[in-house]
Structure formats: structure tokens, C-alpha cells
């Protein structure tokens, strides 16, 4: 089983982790390390996700066998706290497929990483280049008309404006983007962090949002993109991490598995050298299709996954 051949040696390939803050060096390709947690019948998966600052979807993807286990069983949980880095620019970088925000402070040479919620189906978070237009402390929420109309159809009447306070879902700290109806703000429903649960905004755990708010300045660049497959290589190995594509990109639900395979395979091959002779290696494609969200290491010259010798 793929879990048994996990990257114990991958720790050597990553930088040391202090919470979700990492010393930054140009050319870095990964951050973090794998963690494990012994689950007992008294534990909650959502509480574990919050404790380790990973999204609930990411935790479930990394442990696909969970649904087949008896409810009252104890088992080792893999915590997906190692990441191949997408291409990062100074400022805020948000990978929608990964549900993760990276803030690169290139002046202080520090990289911060946070799980985030993004727009639910039908309310997709936009991709593109933006900037922080306004930092807002204890903001008013001017509710977009589109949200008020949608909620009215569900029998919920919303005011046009909600003042700061306990009833305001934006919390105490928010960042308004240059596309002004989109914000980065708190998600008070902690179990929803890491899910597609917003009306298009980006939302974080409360402590993470407070930290990010104090780190950034107005006009900080914000890069929002969708990269379901991340690949790095060295002279001997290829490292691959994949995430399930956003549903908006799956155009044929009658053949959903084939559509997902096509999306992920193309995303993988687009990152490879033109003359690559391992672009169609079955074991690499098979691993990509698992979409467990954890990097795996493959030997370029062999036909099997490289295992740790430690």
C-alpha cells in the first residue's frame, strides 16, 4: 500500500518547520515535513485538522482509507504538512486547487503558509493578478446584491450592511482586493477551512488571518491561480504532488474519471521538459490520479517508486 512507502526520507528534502513559517531561500522547492497522529475513537478529524492547521479536505485526501475503517477503531493518521511549492512571487500566492495561501516576504526572507477556504461551486474565486486595496480593522460588511438575492431564494433576508461585531462574518481583520467584492477574511466555522465554502472570498482560521493582516501592507500583490499538479526534479528524482481538480474544469460528468485523468495528466506533462522520457511512466500517472495531496519521490531511471533506506 502506498502509505507504507511514504517519504520518511522526504524530511531531508525539506526545510525545518516552525509552525507554518519557513526561512526562505531562492530556489526552494518544498516546505514542511510529514506528521502522524494516532487517532482514537474519542478524536474528531475536524479537531485534528484545526490542531495541525490543515484543511479538512486535505486531511481526508491524504487518508483515503478512513471511510473503510470501523468507526470505533484506532489508527495512524497522516497529516499532510509537507508541500511542493508552486511558482511563488513576492506577496500573497493562492493555489485554488490546493486550498492553500503562501505569503512570501522576500525582504525578510520568510515564507508563511495557511490553509484557506475558497468559493463554492457556482461562486468560484477568480484567478488572476490583484493587490491588497485596503486593510480593514473591524470592517463593516457591505453585502453584495448577488449574495442577498441568493439568500432570499432560501428564505433568508439579509440587510445591506452589517456593522462590526459578533454577527459580522468578516471578523476583526480583512483585506479587500483590487477586485473589490472579493476579500481575504476570517472563517469562523473552523471545520469549513480548507473547503469550498465561501461566496468567492478567501477565508482563514482566525489566528492565521490576524497574523496575515499584520504582515501585509496595502498594495501587496495577490496572485490567485489553479495548479492541481506540482512537480520538481533534481538529477536523480522527480517529486510529484497532486490535488483533485476544481469541478468547474470537469466538463464531462458522464465520464468523470476520464475527465479528471485528462486534466491531471495534462497538468503534469505541461511542467516537464520537452525531451522528457518519463512523462508517461505508469507509476507516476497512477500516483497523480490518487490526488492525495502529498509529495512522492520517483527515481528517474527506475520503473518503481523510490523507497526510503532509513
Coordinates of C-alpha atoms in Angstrom, one line a residue:
X1 CA 0.0 0.0 0.0
X2 CA 1.3 3.4 -0.9
X3 CA 1.1 4.7 2.6
X4 CA 3.7 2.2 3.8
X5 CA 6.3 3.5 1.4
X6 CA 5.9 7.1 2.5
X7 CA 8.7 9.6 2.4
X8 CA 10.5 9.2 5.7
X9 CA 13.5 10.4 3.8
X10 CA 11.4 13.3 2.5
X11 CA 12.2 15.2 5.7
X12 CA 15.7 15.5 4.4
X13 CA 14.4 17.1 1.3
X14 CA 12.6 19.9 3.1
X15 CA 13.4 22.8 5.3
X16 CA 12.7 22.8 9.0
X17 CA 9.3 23.8 10.1
X18 CA 8.3 26.3 12.8
X19 CA 4.5 26.3 12.8
X20 CA 3.7 27.5 9.3
X21 CA 6.6 29.8 8.9
X22 CA 9.7 28.8 7.0
X23 CA 13.1 30.5 6.2
X24 CA 13.0 31.4 2.5
X25 CA 15.8 30.9 0.0
X26 CA 15.5 31.4 -3.7
X27 CA 15.2 28.1 -5.4
X28 CA 13.4 26.4 -2.6
X29 CA 11.1 23.6 -3.8
X30 CA 9.4 22.2 -0.7
X31 CA 8.5 23.2 2.8
X32 CA 7.4 21.2 5.9
X33 CA 7.5 17.6 6.9
X34 CA 5.1 14.7 7.3
X35 CA 3.4 14.4 10.7
X36 CA 1.5 11.5 12.0
X37 CA -1.3 11.3 14.6
X38 CA -2.7 8.3 16.4
X39 CA -6.4 8.6 16.2
X40 CA -8.7 7.1 18.9
X41 CA -12.4 6.7 18.9
X42 CA -12.7 9.9 21.0
X43 CA -10.9 12.1 18.4
X44 CA -12.5 14.3 15.8
X45 CA -11.0 14.6 12.4
X46 CA -12.0 18.2 12.2
X47 CA -10.3 18.9 15.5
X48 CA -7.1 17.3 14.3
X49 CA -7.3 19.3 11.1
X50 CA -7.6 22.5 13.1
X51 CA -4.8 21.5 15.5
X52 CA -2.3 20.8 12.7
X53 CA -3.5 23.8 10.6
X54 CA -4.5 21.7 7.6
X55 CA -7.8 21.8 5.7
X56 CA -10.3 19.1 6.3
X57 CA -10.4 18.2 2.6
X58 CA -6.6 17.9 2.6
X59 CA -6.7 15.6 5.6
X60 CA -9.3 13.4 4.1
X61 CA -7.5 13.2 0.7
X62 CA -4.2 12.2 2.5
X63 CA -6.0 9.3 4.3
X64 CA -8.4 7.9 1.7
X65 CA -8.8 4.6 3.6
X66 CA -10.6 6.3 6.5
X67 CA -14.1 5.7 5.2
X68 CA -13.5 2.0 5.1
X69 CA -12.4 1.7 8.8
X70 CA -14.8 0.9 11.7
X71 CA -16.0 4.0 13.5
X72 CA -14.6 2.8 16.9
X73 CA -11.2 1.9 15.6
X74 CA -7.8 3.5 16.4
X75 CA -5.4 4.2 13.5
X76 CA -2.4 6.3 12.4
X77 CA -3.5 9.4 10.6
X78 CA -1.1 11.0 8.0
X79 CA -1.0 14.8 8.4
X80 CA -0.3 16.5 5.1
X81 CA 2.1 19.1 6.3
X82 CA 4.7 18.9 3.6
X83 CA 4.2 20.8 0.3
X84 CA 5.9 21.1 -3.0
X85 CA 5.9 24.9 -3.7
X86 CA 4.2 26.2 -6.7
X87 CA 5.9 29.1 -8.5
X88 CA 5.8 31.9 -6.0
X89 CA 6.0 35.6 -6.4
X90 CA 6.6 38.1 -3.6
X91 CA 3.3 38.8 -1.9
X92 CA 0.3 36.6 -1.4
X93 CA 0.0 33.5 -3.6
X94 CA -3.2 31.4 -3.5
X95 CA -3.4 28.0 -5.2
X96 CA -7.1 27.2 -5.5
X97 CA -6.7 23.5 -6.2
X98 CA -4.6 23.1 -3.1
X99 CA -6.7 25.4 -0.9
X100 CA -3.5 27.0 0.4
X101 CA -2.2 30.5 0.7
X102 CA 1.5 31.2 0.6
X103 CA 2.7 34.6 1.7
X104 CA 6.3 35.3 0.5
X105 CA 8.0 38.1 2.4
X106 CA 11.1 38.3 0.3
X107 CA 12.6 41.2 2.2
X108 CA 12.6 39.3 5.5
X109 CA 13.2 36.0 3.6
X110 CA 10.3 34.3 5.3
X111 CA 7.5 32.1 3.7
X112 CA 4.2 31.7 5.5
X113 CA 1.7 29.0 4.6
X114 CA -2.0 28.8 5.6
X115 CA -5.0 26.5 4.6
X116 CA -7.9 28.5 3.2
X117 CA -11.5 28.2 2.1
X118 CA -12.4 29.3 -1.4
X119 CA -15.6 29.9 -3.4
X120 CA -18.1 27.1 -3.6
X121 CA -19.4 25.7 -6.8
X122 CA -21.2 28.5 -8.7
X123 CA -19.3 31.1 -6.7
X124 CA -15.8 30.5 -7.9
X125 CA -12.9 32.5 -6.6
X126 CA -11.4 34.4 -9.6
X127 CA -8.0 33.7 -10.9
X128 CA -5.6 36.5 -11.8
X129 CA -3.4 39.2 -10.6
X130 CA -4.7 41.5 -7.9
X131 CA -3.4 43.6 -5.0
X132 CA -4.5 44.5 -1.4
X133 CA -6.5 47.6 -2.0
X134 CA -7.5 48.1 1.7
X135 CA -6.6 46.7 5.1
X136 CA -9.8 46.8 7.2
X137 CA -9.9 46.5 11.0
X138 CA -13.3 45.7 12.4
X139 CA -14.8 46.2 9.0
X140 CA -18.4 46.7 8.0
X141 CA -19.7 44.1 5.6
X142 CA -21.5 45.7 2.7
X143 CA -23.3 42.6 1.4
X144 CA -23.1 42.2 -2.4
X145 CA -26.5 42.1 -4.0
X146 CA -25.8 38.7 -5.6
X147 CA -25.5 37.2 -2.1
X148 CA -28.6 38.9 -0.8
X149 CA -30.6 37.6 -3.8
X150 CA -29.2 34.1 -3.4
X151 CA -30.1 34.0 0.3
X152 CA -33.5 35.5 -0.3
X153 CA -34.3 32.5 -2.5
X154 CA -33.5 30.3 0.5
X155 CA -35.9 32.4 2.6
X156 CA -33.2 34.3 4.4
X157 CA -33.4 38.1 4.4
X158 CA -30.1 39.9 4.7
X159 CA -29.5 43.6 5.4
X160 CA -27.5 45.7 3.0
X161 CA -24.8 46.3 5.7
X162 CA -23.7 44.5 8.8
X163 CA -21.6 46.5 11.4
X164 CA -18.6 45.1 13.2
X165 CA -19.4 42.6 15.9
X166 CA -20.3 39.0 16.6
X167 CA -22.9 39.0 13.7
X168 CA -20.3 40.1 11.1
X169 CA -18.8 37.0 9.4
X170 CA -15.7 39.1 8.3
X171 CA -14.3 39.1 11.8
X172 CA -11.9 41.8 13.1
X173 CA -9.4 41.7 10.2
X174 CA -10.0 41.7 6.5
X175 CA -8.1 42.5 3.3
X176 CA -10.1 44.0 0.4
X177 CA -8.6 43.0 -3.0
X178 CA -8.4 45.3 -6.1
X179 CA -11.4 43.4 -7.4
X180 CA -13.4 45.0 -4.5
X181 CA -16.2 42.4 -4.0
X182 CA -13.5 39.8 -3.0
X183 CA -11.9 39.8 0.4
X184 CA -9.5 37.7 2.4
X185 CA -11.1 37.3 5.9
X186 CA -11.8 35.0 8.8
X187 CA -13.8 31.9 8.6
X188 CA -15.4 31.5 12.0
X189 CA -16.7 28.0 11.1
X190 CA -13.4 26.3 11.6
X191 CA -14.5 23.0 10.1
X192 CA -15.0 24.8 6.8
X193 CA -11.4 26.0 6.5
X194 CA -9.9 24.1 3.5
X195 CA -13.3 23.6 1.9
X196 CA -15.1 25.2 -1.0
X197 CA -17.5 27.0 1.3
X198 CA -17.5 30.8 0.5
X199 CA -19.2 33.1 -1.9
X200 CA -15.9 33.7 -3.7
X201 CA -13.8 35.2 -0.9
X202 CA -10.7 33.6 0.6
X203 CA -11.1 32.7 4.3
X204 CA -8.7 31.5 7.0
X205 CA -8.6 30.4 10.6
X206 CA -8.9 33.4 12.9
X207 CA -5.4 33.4 14.2
X208 CA -4.0 32.9 10.7
X209 CA -6.0 35.9 9.4
X210 CA -4.8 38.1 12.3
X211 CA -1.2 37.2 11.5
X212 CA -1.5 37.7 7.8
X213 CA -3.3 41.1 8.4
X214 CA -0.3 42.4 10.4
X215 CA 2.2 41.0 7.9
X216 CA 1.0 42.6 4.7
X217 CA 0.6 46.2 3.6
X218 CA -1.8 47.9 1.2
X219 CA -0.7 47.3 -2.4
X220 CA 0.8 43.9 -1.6
X221 CA 0.5 41.8 -4.8
X222 CA -2.0 38.9 -4.7
X223 CA -1.6 36.1 -7.2
X224 CA -4.5 33.6 -7.5
X225 CA -4.1 30.6 -9.7
X226 CA -5.1 27.0 -10.1
X227 CA -2.4 24.4 -10.1
X228 CA -3.6 20.8 -9.3
X229 CA -0.3 19.1 -10.0
X230 CA 3.1 20.3 -8.8
X231 CA 6.4 18.8 -9.9
X232 CA 10.0 19.4 -9.1
X233 CA 13.1 17.4 -10.1
X234 CA 16.8 17.0 -9.4
X235 CA 19.4 15.0 -11.2
X236 CA 18.0 11.7 -9.9
X237 CA 14.5 12.1 -8.8
X238 CA 11.1 13.5 -9.7
X239 CA 8.8 14.7 -6.9
X240 CA 5.1 14.9 -7.5
X241 CA 2.1 16.3 -5.6
X242 CA -1.4 16.3 -7.0
X243 CA -4.9 17.6 -5.9
X244 CA -8.3 16.9 -7.2
X245 CA -9.2 19.4 -10.0
X246 CA -11.9 22.0 -9.3
X247 CA -15.3 20.9 -10.5
X248 CA -15.6 23.8 -12.9
X249 CA -12.8 22.2 -15.0
X250 CA -14.6 18.8 -15.2
X251 CA -16.7 19.3 -18.3
X252 CA -17.9 15.7 -18.8
X253 CA -19.6 14.3 -15.7
X254 CA -20.8 11.3 -17.7
X255 CA -17.1 10.2 -17.8
X256 CA -15.8 12.0 -14.7
X257 CA -12.9 9.7 -14.1
X258 CA -11.6 10.1 -17.6
X259 CA -12.1 13.8 -17.5
X260 CA -10.1 14.1 -14.2
X261 CA -7.4 11.8 -15.6
X262 CA -7.1 14.1 -18.7
X263 CA -6.9 17.3 -16.6
X264 CA -4.2 15.9 -14.2
X265 CA -2.1 14.2 -16.9
X266 CA -2.0 17.4 -19.0
X267 CA -1.2 19.5 -15.9
X268 CA 1.7 17.1 -15.1
X269 CA 3.1 16.9 -18.6
X270 CA 3.0 20.7 -19.1
X271 CA 5.6 21.0 -16.3
X272 CA 8.0 18.6 -17.8
X273 CA 11.0 19.3 -20.1
X274 CA 10.1 18.9 -23.8
X275 CA 12.5 16.0 -24.2
X276 CA 11.4 14.2 -21.0
X277 CA 11.4 10.4 -21.4
X278 CA 9.4 9.8 -18.2
X279 CA 6.3 11.8 -19.0
X280 CA 4.2 8.7 -19.4
X281 CA 5.6 6.5 -16.7
X282 CA 2.6 4.5 -15.5
X283 CA 3.6 4.6 -11.8
X284 CA 3.8 8.4 -12.0
X285 CA 0.4 8.8 -13.7
X286 CA -1.1 6.3 -11.2
X287 CA 0.2 8.3 -8.3
X288 CA -1.1 11.6 -9.7
X289 CA -4.6 10.2 -10.1
X290 CA -4.7 9.3 -6.4
X291 CA -4.8 13.1 -5.6
X292 CA -3.7 12.5 -2.0
X293 CA -2.0 16.0 -1.8
X294 CA 1.3 14.7 -0.5
X295 CA 4.6 14.7 -2.4
X296 CA 6.0 11.4 -3.6
X297 CA 9.5 10.7 -4.9
X298 CA 10.2 8.7 -8.0
X299 CA 13.6 7.6 -9.4
X300 CA 14.1 8.8 -13.0
X301 CA 15.9 5.7 -14.1
X302 CA 13.9 3.1 -12.4
X303 CA 10.4 1.8 -13.1
X304 CA 9.2 1.9 -9.4
X305 CA 8.7 4.4 -6.6
X306 CA 11.9 5.1 -4.7
X307 CA 11.7 3.8 -1.1
X308 CA 13.5 5.2 1.9
X309 CA 16.5 3.3 3.0
X310 CA 16.1 4.7 6.6

